[in-house]
C-alpha cells in the first residue's frame, strides 16, 4: 500500500459516506431479519456480497493478497460474523435509533484499543469520556425499561452492546487491514469469510428466501459492499480515532428510517443518551494534533 496522500477532510468525508450506506443497509437487514430470520438474512446477503466484492476486487487490480493480508481478512471476517449476527438479532428487537445509540460506545473502545494495539496516543480525557459514555448507555437502558418494551427488547439491547465491543475490535483491525490490502480486496475477502463461517451451519439453518425478499438481499449486499469499499479506502488514509467519529452520522439515518419504514419513534431517553455518548466520544477524540499529524504523514 502506498503512503497516505490525501487530506484528513477527504478521508473523513469518504468514511461518513460509508457509514451512511451502511445505515441504509441496516434498514434492509432489519426488514429481512423480521421476514426470514437473522441467520438467513446475513447468510444470503453475504453470499450476494461475494459477487459484488469480486467485481470490486477485480476492478481495483489488487492482485493476490499477501499472507499478512489473508490473516487480517480471516481475523476481521471472524469478528464481523459474530458482531453482525448479534447486531441484526438485536436490531430486530429494538428501535433502530436506540440500537445505533447503544453501538456508539464502539468509538471510545476503539480509541482505547488503538492505543494498546496500534500505539496511537490517548490521554486522560478518554477515561473521563468512557465514564460519561457509560452514563449515556444507562440513560438509554433506563428509558427502555420505562417504555416497557418487553424482555425481548432488553435481550436485544444486550446483544447490541456486545456487538459494539466487537465492532471496536473491528475498527482497529480495519485500520491495520487497510494498510495491507486495497478496498476491493477487503470487500471481497470479508464477505467470502463471513459466508464460509456461516456456511458451516447451512445444512441445518439455511432456507432459500422467498422471491419477494431477493431485491432487498441484492440491494443490501450492494450497499454493504460499497460501504466496505468506502471505509477501507478511508481507513487507509486517516487515523482510527479521527475517522471513528463518523459513526455518529448514523443516528440521523436510523431515526429517519426507523420512523419512515417501521413506524418507530425516537424517545426522549434515547435522544438524551445519544447526546451524552456522542459528546463523550467527541471529547475523547478532540486532539489538536490529529489533523496536523495526518497531514504530516501524507507529506
PDB file of C-alpha atoms in Angstrom:
ATOM      1  CA  UNK A   1       0.000   0.000   0.000  1.00  0.00           C
ATOM      2  CA  UNK A   2       1.176   3.481  -0.748  1.00  0.00           C
ATOM      3  CA  UNK A   3       1.588   6.188   1.830  1.00  0.00           C
ATOM      4  CA  UNK A   4      -1.326   8.443   2.633  1.00  0.00           C
ATOM      5  CA  UNK A   5      -1.580  11.220   0.051  1.00  0.00           C
ATOM      6  CA  UNK A   6      -4.983  12.813   0.704  1.00  0.00           C
ATOM      7  CA  UNK A   7      -6.253  15.316   3.235  1.00  0.00           C
ATOM      8  CA  UNK A   8      -7.859  14.188   6.516  1.00  0.00           C
ATOM      9  CA  UNK A   9     -11.041  16.021   5.492  1.00  0.00           C
ATOM     10  CA  UNK A  10     -11.441  13.867   2.365  1.00  0.00           C
ATOM     11  CA  UNK A  11     -10.810  10.656   4.321  1.00  0.00           C
ATOM     12  CA  UNK A  12     -13.422  11.813   6.857  1.00  0.00           C
ATOM     13  CA  UNK A  13     -15.977  12.530   4.105  1.00  0.00           C
ATOM     14  CA  UNK A  14     -15.482   9.122   2.473  1.00  0.00           C
ATOM     15  CA  UNK A  15     -15.799   7.395   5.871  1.00  0.00           C
ATOM     16  CA  UNK A  16     -19.028   9.321   6.520  1.00  0.00           C
ATOM     17  CA  UNK A  17     -20.341   8.150   3.127  1.00  0.00           C
ATOM     18  CA  UNK A  18     -19.503   4.573   4.070  1.00  0.00           C
ATOM     19  CA  UNK A  19     -21.401   4.916   7.349  1.00  0.00           C
ATOM     20  CA  UNK A  20     -24.398   6.384   5.511  1.00  0.00           C
ATOM     21  CA  UNK A  21     -24.530   3.454   3.098  1.00  0.00           C
ATOM     22  CA  UNK A  22     -24.200   1.017   5.978  1.00  0.00           C
ATOM     23  CA  UNK A  23     -27.026   2.726   7.877  1.00  0.00           C
ATOM     24  CA  UNK A  24     -29.382   2.375   4.912  1.00  0.00           C
ATOM     25  CA  UNK A  25     -28.341  -1.268   4.646  1.00  0.00           C
ATOM     26  CA  UNK A  26     -29.348  -1.710   8.314  1.00  0.00           C
ATOM     27  CA  UNK A  27     -32.950  -0.860   7.413  1.00  0.00           C
ATOM     28  CA  UNK A  28     -32.966  -3.524   4.695  1.00  0.00           C
ATOM     29  CA  UNK A  29     -31.411  -6.037   7.090  1.00  0.00           C
ATOM     30  CA  UNK A  30     -33.955  -5.311   9.819  1.00  0.00           C
ATOM     31  CA  UNK A  31     -36.747  -5.970   7.339  1.00  0.00           C
ATOM     32  CA  UNK A  32     -35.049  -9.166   6.140  1.00  0.00           C
ATOM     33  CA  UNK A  33     -34.363 -10.395   9.684  1.00  0.00           C
ATOM     34  CA  UNK A  34     -38.018  -9.941  10.611  1.00  0.00           C
ATOM     35  CA  UNK A  35     -39.037 -11.813   7.438  1.00  0.00           C
ATOM     36  CA  UNK A  36     -36.569 -14.729   7.201  1.00  0.00           C
ATOM     37  CA  UNK A  37     -34.535 -14.687  10.430  1.00  0.00           C
ATOM     38  CA  UNK A  38     -31.108 -13.304  11.249  1.00  0.00           C
ATOM     39  CA  UNK A  39     -29.101 -16.297  10.013  1.00  0.00           C
ATOM     40  CA  UNK A  40     -30.680 -16.466   6.562  1.00  0.00           C
ATOM     41  CA  UNK A  41     -30.727 -12.677   6.176  1.00  0.00           C
ATOM     42  CA  UNK A  42     -26.993 -12.458   6.849  1.00  0.00           C
ATOM     43  CA  UNK A  43     -26.013 -15.646   5.022  1.00  0.00           C
ATOM     44  CA  UNK A  44     -27.785 -14.870   1.739  1.00  0.00           C
ATOM     45  CA  UNK A  45     -26.888 -11.185   1.788  1.00  0.00           C
ATOM     46  CA  UNK A  46     -23.227 -12.056   2.344  1.00  0.00           C
ATOM     47  CA  UNK A  47     -23.386 -14.634  -0.444  1.00  0.00           C
ATOM     48  CA  UNK A  48     -24.578 -11.958  -2.869  1.00  0.00           C
ATOM     49  CA  UNK A  49     -21.919  -9.611  -1.456  1.00  0.00           C
ATOM     50  CA  UNK A  50     -19.206 -12.066  -2.522  1.00  0.00           C
ATOM     51  CA  UNK A  51     -20.186 -11.414  -6.143  1.00  0.00           C
ATOM     52  CA  UNK A  52     -20.133  -7.643  -5.685  1.00  0.00           C
ATOM     53  CA  UNK A  53     -16.847  -7.923  -3.806  1.00  0.00           C
ATOM     54  CA  UNK A  54     -15.283  -9.968  -6.599  1.00  0.00           C
ATOM     55  CA  UNK A  55     -16.172  -7.227  -9.083  1.00  0.00           C
ATOM     56  CA  UNK A  56     -14.679  -4.573  -6.775  1.00  0.00           C
ATOM     57  CA  UNK A  57     -11.529  -6.673  -6.253  1.00  0.00           C
ATOM     58  CA  UNK A  58     -11.023  -7.201  -9.982  1.00  0.00           C
ATOM     59  CA  UNK A  59     -11.735  -3.537 -10.756  1.00  0.00           C
ATOM     60  CA  UNK A  60      -9.172  -2.481  -8.161  1.00  0.00           C
ATOM     61  CA  UNK A  61      -6.466  -4.655  -9.762  1.00  0.00           C
ATOM     62  CA  UNK A  62      -5.174  -5.644  -6.344  1.00  0.00           C
ATOM     63  CA  UNK A  63      -3.545  -8.906  -7.337  1.00  0.00           C
ATOM     64  CA  UNK A  64      -3.154 -11.788  -4.921  1.00  0.00           C
ATOM     65  CA  UNK A  65      -3.355 -10.976  -1.191  1.00  0.00           C
ATOM     66  CA  UNK A  66      -0.246 -11.278   0.930  1.00  0.00           C
ATOM     67  CA  UNK A  67      -0.041 -13.709   3.858  1.00  0.00           C
ATOM     68  CA  UNK A  68      -0.363 -10.817   6.264  1.00  0.00           C
ATOM     69  CA  UNK A  69      -3.456  -9.569   4.456  1.00  0.00           C
ATOM     70  CA  UNK A  70      -5.019 -13.041   4.495  1.00  0.00           C
ATOM     71  CA  UNK A  71      -4.512 -13.301   8.244  1.00  0.00           C
ATOM     72  CA  UNK A  72      -6.137  -9.902   8.725  1.00  0.00           C
ATOM     73  CA  UNK A  73      -9.024 -10.830   6.389  1.00  0.00           C
ATOM     74  CA  UNK A  74      -9.629 -14.006   8.377  1.00  0.00           C
ATOM     75  CA  UNK A  75      -9.415 -12.206  11.692  1.00  0.00           C
ATOM     76  CA  UNK A  76     -11.789  -9.416  10.697  1.00  0.00           C
ATOM     77  CA  UNK A  77     -14.141 -11.833   8.950  1.00  0.00           C
ATOM     78  CA  UNK A  78     -14.469 -13.903  12.122  1.00  0.00           C
ATOM     79  CA  UNK A  79     -15.111 -10.856  14.294  1.00  0.00           C
ATOM     80  CA  UNK A  80     -17.558  -9.458  11.741  1.00  0.00           C
ATOM     81  CA  UNK A  81     -19.579 -12.678  11.604  1.00  0.00           C
ATOM     82  CA  UNK A  82     -20.265 -12.766  15.349  1.00  0.00           C
ATOM     83  CA  UNK A  83     -20.690  -8.984  15.517  1.00  0.00           C
ATOM     84  CA  UNK A  84     -23.227  -8.916  12.675  1.00  0.00           C
ATOM     85  CA  UNK A  85     -25.278 -11.832  13.997  1.00  0.00           C
ATOM     86  CA  UNK A  86     -25.571 -10.164  17.395  1.00  0.00           C
ATOM     87  CA  UNK A  87     -26.316  -6.713  15.973  1.00  0.00           C
ATOM     88  CA  UNK A  88     -29.001  -7.758  13.486  1.00  0.00           C
ATOM     89  CA  UNK A  89     -30.593 -10.114  16.017  1.00  0.00           C
ATOM     90  CA  UNK A  90     -30.794  -7.210  18.449  1.00  0.00           C
ATOM     91  CA  UNK A  91     -31.873  -4.755  15.746  1.00  0.00           C
ATOM     92  CA  UNK A  92     -34.979  -6.837  15.063  1.00  0.00           C
ATOM     93  CA  UNK A  93     -35.988  -6.390  18.723  1.00  0.00           C
ATOM     94  CA  UNK A  94     -35.311  -2.710  19.455  1.00  0.00           C
ATOM     95  CA  UNK A  95     -35.960   0.569  17.574  1.00  0.00           C
ATOM     96  CA  UNK A  96     -33.238   1.436  15.041  1.00  0.00           C
ATOM     97  CA  UNK A  97     -32.287   4.734  16.706  1.00  0.00           C
ATOM     98  CA  UNK A  98     -31.860   3.015  20.065  1.00  0.00           C
ATOM     99  CA  UNK A  99     -29.764   0.244  18.543  1.00  0.00           C
ATOM    100  CA  UNK A 100     -27.471   2.739  16.836  1.00  0.00           C
ATOM    101  CA  UNK A 101     -27.172   4.776  20.035  1.00  0.00           C
ATOM    102  CA  UNK A 102     -26.026   1.755  22.039  1.00  0.00           C
ATOM    103  CA  UNK A 103     -23.451   0.934  19.364  1.00  0.00           C
ATOM    104  CA  UNK A 104     -21.881   4.362  19.855  1.00  0.00           C
ATOM    105  CA  UNK A 105     -19.699   3.085  22.683  1.00  0.00           C
ATOM    106  CA  UNK A 106     -17.570   1.447  19.952  1.00  0.00           C
ATOM    107  CA  UNK A 107     -15.552   4.585  19.006  1.00  0.00           C
ATOM    108  CA  UNK A 108     -14.380   5.132  22.590  1.00  0.00           C
ATOM    109  CA  UNK A 109     -13.470   1.472  22.903  1.00  0.00           C
ATOM    110  CA  UNK A 110     -11.676   1.773  19.559  1.00  0.00           C
ATOM    111  CA  UNK A 111      -9.622   4.661  20.906  1.00  0.00           C
ATOM    112  CA  UNK A 112      -8.570   2.557  23.889  1.00  0.00           C
ATOM    113  CA  UNK A 113      -7.763  -0.457  21.732  1.00  0.00           C
ATOM    114  CA  UNK A 114      -5.891   1.669  19.186  1.00  0.00           C
ATOM    115  CA  UNK A 115      -3.697   2.961  21.990  1.00  0.00           C
ATOM    116  CA  UNK A 116      -2.838  -0.565  23.105  1.00  0.00           C
ATOM    117  CA  UNK A 117      -2.571  -2.280  19.707  1.00  0.00           C
ATOM    118  CA  UNK A 118      -1.506   0.482  17.317  1.00  0.00           C
ATOM    119  CA  UNK A 119       0.312   2.834  19.671  1.00  0.00           C
ATOM    120  CA  UNK A 120      -1.979   5.772  18.824  1.00  0.00           C
ATOM    121  CA  UNK A 121      -1.903   8.451  21.506  1.00  0.00           C
ATOM    122  CA  UNK A 122      -4.716   8.592  24.069  1.00  0.00           C
ATOM    123  CA  UNK A 123      -4.854  10.956  27.043  1.00  0.00           C
ATOM    124  CA  UNK A 124      -6.709  11.089  30.346  1.00  0.00           C
ATOM    125  CA  UNK A 125      -9.732  12.577  28.624  1.00  0.00           C
ATOM    126  CA  UNK A 126     -10.565   9.105  27.265  1.00  0.00           C
ATOM    127  CA  UNK A 127     -11.083   7.801  30.798  1.00  0.00           C
ATOM    128  CA  UNK A 128     -13.465  10.673  31.574  1.00  0.00           C
ATOM    129  CA  UNK A 129     -15.241  10.176  28.264  1.00  0.00           C
ATOM    130  CA  UNK A 130     -15.602   6.439  28.881  1.00  0.00           C
ATOM    131  CA  UNK A 131     -17.390   7.076  32.178  1.00  0.00           C
ATOM    132  CA  UNK A 132     -19.653   9.642  30.522  1.00  0.00           C
ATOM    133  CA  UNK A 133     -20.431   7.282  27.633  1.00  0.00           C
ATOM    134  CA  UNK A 134     -21.355   4.561  30.087  1.00  0.00           C
ATOM    135  CA  UNK A 135     -23.721   7.015  31.747  1.00  0.00           C
ATOM    136  CA  UNK A 136     -25.284   7.647  28.335  1.00  0.00           C
ATOM    137  CA  UNK A 137     -25.837   3.919  27.864  1.00  0.00           C
ATOM    138  CA  UNK A 138     -27.540   3.763  31.274  1.00  0.00           C
ATOM    139  CA  UNK A 139     -29.853   6.614  30.229  1.00  0.00           C
ATOM    140  CA  UNK A 140     -30.910   4.686  27.109  1.00  0.00           C
ATOM    141  CA  UNK A 141     -31.436   1.478  29.083  1.00  0.00           C
ATOM    142  CA  UNK A 142     -33.433   3.326  31.750  1.00  0.00           C
ATOM    143  CA  UNK A 143     -35.637   4.785  29.054  1.00  0.00           C
ATOM    144  CA  UNK A 144     -36.135   1.305  27.631  1.00  0.00           C
ATOM    145  CA  UNK A 145     -37.274  -0.032  30.996  1.00  0.00           C
ATOM    146  CA  UNK A 146     -39.717   2.851  31.427  1.00  0.00           C
ATOM    147  CA  UNK A 147     -41.115   2.267  27.928  1.00  0.00           C
ATOM    148  CA  UNK A 148     -41.962  -1.329  28.852  1.00  0.00           C
ATOM    149  CA  UNK A 149     -40.798  -2.731  25.511  1.00  0.00           C
ATOM    150  CA  UNK A 150     -40.632  -6.220  26.981  1.00  0.00           C
ATOM    151  CA  UNK A 151     -37.905  -8.784  27.752  1.00  0.00           C
ATOM    152  CA  UNK A 152     -37.034  -9.301  24.078  1.00  0.00           C
ATOM    153  CA  UNK A 153     -36.092  -5.628  23.760  1.00  0.00           C
ATOM    154  CA  UNK A 154     -33.776  -5.895  26.775  1.00  0.00           C
ATOM    155  CA  UNK A 155     -32.141  -9.015  25.341  1.00  0.00           C
ATOM    156  CA  UNK A 156     -31.778  -7.227  22.007  1.00  0.00           C
ATOM    157  CA  UNK A 157     -30.132  -4.251  23.680  1.00  0.00           C
ATOM    158  CA  UNK A 158     -27.654  -6.531  25.467  1.00  0.00           C
ATOM    159  CA  UNK A 159     -26.804  -8.246  22.161  1.00  0.00           C
ATOM    160  CA  UNK A 160     -26.151  -4.865  20.565  1.00  0.00           C
ATOM    161  CA  UNK A 161     -23.845  -3.823  23.418  1.00  0.00           C
ATOM    162  CA  UNK A 162     -21.768  -6.990  22.991  1.00  0.00           C
ATOM    163  CA  UNK A 163     -21.761  -6.356  19.240  1.00  0.00           C
ATOM    164  CA  UNK A 164     -20.478  -2.827  19.904  1.00  0.00           C
ATOM    165  CA  UNK A 165     -17.487  -4.217  21.798  1.00  0.00           C
ATOM    166  CA  UNK A 166     -16.698  -6.465  18.826  1.00  0.00           C
ATOM    167  CA  UNK A 167     -17.200  -3.520  16.476  1.00  0.00           C
ATOM    168  CA  UNK A 168     -14.489  -1.613  18.342  1.00  0.00           C
ATOM    169  CA  UNK A 169     -12.158  -4.537  17.699  1.00  0.00           C
ATOM    170  CA  UNK A 170     -13.314  -4.488  14.074  1.00  0.00           C
ATOM    171  CA  UNK A 171     -12.403  -0.795  13.728  1.00  0.00           C
ATOM    172  CA  UNK A 172      -8.874  -1.387  14.941  1.00  0.00           C
ATOM    173  CA  UNK A 173      -8.388  -4.402  12.661  1.00  0.00           C
ATOM    174  CA  UNK A 174      -9.764  -2.297   9.794  1.00  0.00           C
ATOM    175  CA  UNK A 175      -7.044   0.286  10.386  1.00  0.00           C
ATOM    176  CA  UNK A 176      -4.277  -2.331  10.131  1.00  0.00           C
ATOM    177  CA  UNK A 177      -6.031  -4.172   7.306  1.00  0.00           C
ATOM    178  CA  UNK A 178      -6.336  -1.000   5.240  1.00  0.00           C
ATOM    179  CA  UNK A 179      -2.548  -0.681   5.242  1.00  0.00           C
ATOM    180  CA  UNK A 180      -2.114  -4.226   3.918  1.00  0.00           C
ATOM    181  CA  UNK A 181      -4.845  -4.513   1.286  1.00  0.00           C
ATOM    182  CA  UNK A 182      -6.862  -2.432  -1.143  1.00  0.00           C
ATOM    183  CA  UNK A 183     -10.567  -1.684  -0.555  1.00  0.00           C
ATOM    184  CA  UNK A 184     -11.816  -4.067  -3.260  1.00  0.00           C
ATOM    185  CA  UNK A 185      -9.804  -6.939  -1.829  1.00  0.00           C
ATOM    186  CA  UNK A 186     -11.125  -6.193   1.656  1.00  0.00           C
ATOM    187  CA  UNK A 187     -14.734  -6.121   0.448  1.00  0.00           C
ATOM    188  CA  UNK A 188     -14.374  -9.469  -1.339  1.00  0.00           C
ATOM    189  CA  UNK A 189     -12.499 -11.435   1.293  1.00  0.00           C
ATOM    190  CA  UNK A 190     -14.538 -10.198   4.235  1.00  0.00           C
ATOM    191  CA  UNK A 191     -17.783 -11.267   2.534  1.00  0.00           C
ATOM    192  CA  UNK A 192     -16.257 -14.607   1.489  1.00  0.00           C
ATOM    193  CA  UNK A 193     -15.049 -15.398   5.009  1.00  0.00           C
ATOM    194  CA  UNK A 194     -18.414 -14.486   6.542  1.00  0.00           C
ATOM    195  CA  UNK A 195     -20.146 -16.806   4.045  1.00  0.00           C
ATOM    196  CA  UNK A 196     -17.647 -19.598   4.751  1.00  0.00           C
ATOM    197  CA  UNK A 197     -18.213 -19.355   8.504  1.00  0.00           C
ATOM    198  CA  UNK A 198     -21.980 -19.092   8.268  1.00  0.00           C
ATOM    199  CA  UNK A 199     -21.965 -21.877   5.683  1.00  0.00           C
ATOM    200  CA  UNK A 200     -20.829 -24.338   8.349  1.00  0.00           C
ATOM    201  CA  UNK A 201     -24.367 -24.224   9.734  1.00  0.00           C
ATOM    202  CA  UNK A 202     -26.102 -24.120   6.338  1.00  0.00           C
ATOM    203  CA  UNK A 203     -27.171 -27.801   6.298  1.00  0.00           C
ATOM    204  CA  UNK A 204     -29.268 -27.164   9.402  1.00  0.00           C
ATOM    205  CA  UNK A 205     -30.244 -23.481   9.204  1.00  0.00           C
ATOM    206  CA  UNK A 206     -30.207 -22.308   5.579  1.00  0.00           C
ATOM    207  CA  UNK A 207     -33.533 -21.892   3.811  1.00  0.00           C
ATOM    208  CA  UNK A 208     -33.982 -20.418   0.334  1.00  0.00           C
ATOM    209  CA  UNK A 209     -35.574 -16.952   0.735  1.00  0.00           C
ATOM    210  CA  UNK A 210     -38.949 -16.155  -0.843  1.00  0.00           C
ATOM    211  CA  UNK A 211     -38.738 -14.466  -4.260  1.00  0.00           C
ATOM    212  CA  UNK A 212     -40.088 -11.199  -2.831  1.00  0.00           C
ATOM    213  CA  UNK A 213     -37.123 -10.877  -0.449  1.00  0.00           C
ATOM    214  CA  UNK A 214     -34.398 -11.125  -3.100  1.00  0.00           C
ATOM    215  CA  UNK A 215     -34.491  -7.455  -4.164  1.00  0.00           C
ATOM    216  CA  UNK A 216     -33.785  -6.494  -0.539  1.00  0.00           C
ATOM    217  CA  UNK A 217     -30.942  -9.009  -0.376  1.00  0.00           C
ATOM    218  CA  UNK A 218     -29.340  -7.698  -3.565  1.00  0.00           C
ATOM    219  CA  UNK A 219     -29.705  -4.040  -2.559  1.00  0.00           C
ATOM    220  CA  UNK A 220     -28.459  -4.781   0.956  1.00  0.00           C
ATOM    221  CA  UNK A 221     -25.451  -6.639  -0.438  1.00  0.00           C
ATOM    222  CA  UNK A 222     -24.649  -3.789  -2.827  1.00  0.00           C
ATOM    223  CA  UNK A 223     -24.849  -1.239  -0.012  1.00  0.00           C
ATOM    224  CA  UNK A 224     -22.686  -3.389   2.285  1.00  0.00           C
ATOM    225  CA  UNK A 225     -20.015  -3.837  -0.408  1.00  0.00           C
ATOM    226  CA  UNK A 226     -19.990  -0.140  -1.288  1.00  0.00           C
ATOM    227  CA  UNK A 227     -19.723   0.717   2.403  1.00  0.00           C
ATOM    228  CA  UNK A 228     -16.803  -1.676   2.950  1.00  0.00           C
ATOM    229  CA  UNK A 229     -15.050  -0.231  -0.109  1.00  0.00           C
ATOM    230  CA  UNK A 230     -15.511   3.361   1.130  1.00  0.00           C
ATOM    231  CA  UNK A 231     -14.461   2.580   4.704  1.00  0.00           C
ATOM    232  CA  UNK A 232     -11.480   0.523   3.540  1.00  0.00           C
ATOM    233  CA  UNK A 233     -10.269   3.461   1.454  1.00  0.00           C
ATOM    234  CA  UNK A 234     -10.888   5.984   4.242  1.00  0.00           C
ATOM    235  CA  UNK A 235      -9.093   3.967   6.937  1.00  0.00           C
ATOM    236  CA  UNK A 236      -6.095   3.661   4.623  1.00  0.00           C
ATOM    237  CA  UNK A 237      -5.832   7.459   4.665  1.00  0.00           C
ATOM    238  CA  UNK A 238      -6.726   8.523   8.218  1.00  0.00           C
ATOM    239  CA  UNK A 239      -6.272   7.772  11.925  1.00  0.00           C
ATOM    240  CA  UNK A 240      -8.684   5.391  13.656  1.00  0.00           C
ATOM    241  CA  UNK A 241      -9.736   7.832  16.385  1.00  0.00           C
ATOM    242  CA  UNK A 242     -10.317  10.617  13.871  1.00  0.00           C
ATOM    243  CA  UNK A 243     -12.431   8.556  11.481  1.00  0.00           C
ATOM    244  CA  UNK A 244     -14.357   6.712  14.197  1.00  0.00           C
ATOM    245  CA  UNK A 245     -16.306   9.901  14.904  1.00  0.00           C
ATOM    246  CA  UNK A 246     -18.111   9.475  11.546  1.00  0.00           C
ATOM    247  CA  UNK A 247     -20.141   6.770  13.298  1.00  0.00           C
ATOM    248  CA  UNK A 248     -22.376   9.449  14.829  1.00  0.00           C
ATOM    249  CA  UNK A 249     -23.883  10.441  11.488  1.00  0.00           C
ATOM    250  CA  UNK A 250     -25.735   7.113  11.510  1.00  0.00           C
ATOM    251  CA  UNK A 251     -28.140   8.323  14.218  1.00  0.00           C
ATOM    252  CA  UNK A 252     -29.932  10.614  11.768  1.00  0.00           C
ATOM    253  CA  UNK A 253     -30.300   7.793   9.247  1.00  0.00           C
ATOM    254  CA  UNK A 254     -31.541   5.383  11.937  1.00  0.00           C
ATOM    255  CA  UNK A 255     -34.081   7.834  13.341  1.00  0.00           C
ATOM    256  CA  UNK A 256     -35.489   8.764   9.925  1.00  0.00           C
ATOM    257  CA  UNK A 257     -35.526   5.225   8.511  1.00  0.00           C
ATOM    258  CA  UNK A 258     -36.914   3.745  11.729  1.00  0.00           C
ATOM    259  CA  UNK A 259     -39.786   6.220  11.634  1.00  0.00           C
ATOM    260  CA  UNK A 260     -40.441   6.065   7.868  1.00  0.00           C
ATOM    261  CA  UNK A 261     -40.117   2.291   7.379  1.00  0.00           C
ATOM    262  CA  UNK A 262     -41.023   0.733  10.729  1.00  0.00           C
ATOM    263  CA  UNK A 263     -43.108   3.448  12.383  1.00  0.00           C
ATOM    264  CA  UNK A 264     -40.625   3.784  15.274  1.00  0.00           C
ATOM    265  CA  UNK A 265     -40.478   6.907  17.398  1.00  0.00           C
ATOM    266  CA  UNK A 266     -37.303   8.232  18.999  1.00  0.00           C
ATOM    267  CA  UNK A 267     -37.821   8.580  22.737  1.00  0.00           C
ATOM    268  CA  UNK A 268     -36.503  11.474  24.816  1.00  0.00           C
ATOM    269  CA  UNK A 269     -34.358   8.955  26.715  1.00  0.00           C
ATOM    270  CA  UNK A 270     -32.711   7.749  23.501  1.00  0.00           C
ATOM    271  CA  UNK A 271     -32.064  11.332  22.382  1.00  0.00           C
ATOM    272  CA  UNK A 272     -30.588  12.195  25.777  1.00  0.00           C
ATOM    273  CA  UNK A 273     -28.417   9.097  25.910  1.00  0.00           C
ATOM    274  CA  UNK A 274     -27.228   9.651  22.350  1.00  0.00           C
ATOM    275  CA  UNK A 275     -26.310  13.264  23.139  1.00  0.00           C
ATOM    276  CA  UNK A 276     -24.250  12.190  26.178  1.00  0.00           C
ATOM    277  CA  UNK A 277     -22.476   9.369  24.338  1.00  0.00           C
ATOM    278  CA  UNK A 278     -21.707  11.449  21.253  1.00  0.00           C
ATOM    279  CA  UNK A 279     -20.435  14.357  23.356  1.00  0.00           C
ATOM    280  CA  UNK A 280     -18.228  11.979  25.335  1.00  0.00           C
ATOM    281  CA  UNK A 281     -16.789  10.383  22.204  1.00  0.00           C
ATOM    282  CA  UNK A 282     -16.132  13.729  20.543  1.00  0.00           C
ATOM    283  CA  UNK A 283     -14.445  14.954  23.717  1.00  0.00           C
ATOM    284  CA  UNK A 284     -12.250  11.845  23.736  1.00  0.00           C
ATOM    285  CA  UNK A 285     -11.308  12.251  20.075  1.00  0.00           C
ATOM    286  CA  UNK A 286     -10.743  16.040  20.140  1.00  0.00           C
ATOM    287  CA  UNK A 287      -6.988  16.164  19.911  1.00  0.00           C
ATOM    288  CA  UNK A 288      -5.451  19.229  18.328  1.00  0.00           C
ATOM    289  CA  UNK A 289      -2.654  17.289  16.732  1.00  0.00           C
ATOM    290  CA  UNK A 290      -4.814  14.753  14.852  1.00  0.00           C
ATOM    291  CA  UNK A 291      -5.294  16.690  11.634  1.00  0.00           C
ATOM    292  CA  UNK A 292      -1.748  18.012  11.677  1.00  0.00           C
ATOM    293  CA  UNK A 293      -0.302  14.555  12.270  1.00  0.00           C
ATOM    294  CA  UNK A 294      -2.323  13.143   9.393  1.00  0.00           C
ATOM    295  CA  UNK A 295      -1.170  15.933   7.101  1.00  0.00           C
ATOM    296  CA  UNK A 296       2.443  15.363   8.074  1.00  0.00           C
ATOM    297  CA  UNK A 297       2.060  11.630   7.383  1.00  0.00           C
ATOM    298  CA  UNK A 298       0.700  12.446   3.937  1.00  0.00           C
ATOM    299  CA  UNK A 299       3.599  14.756   3.102  1.00  0.00           C
TER     300      UNK A 299
END
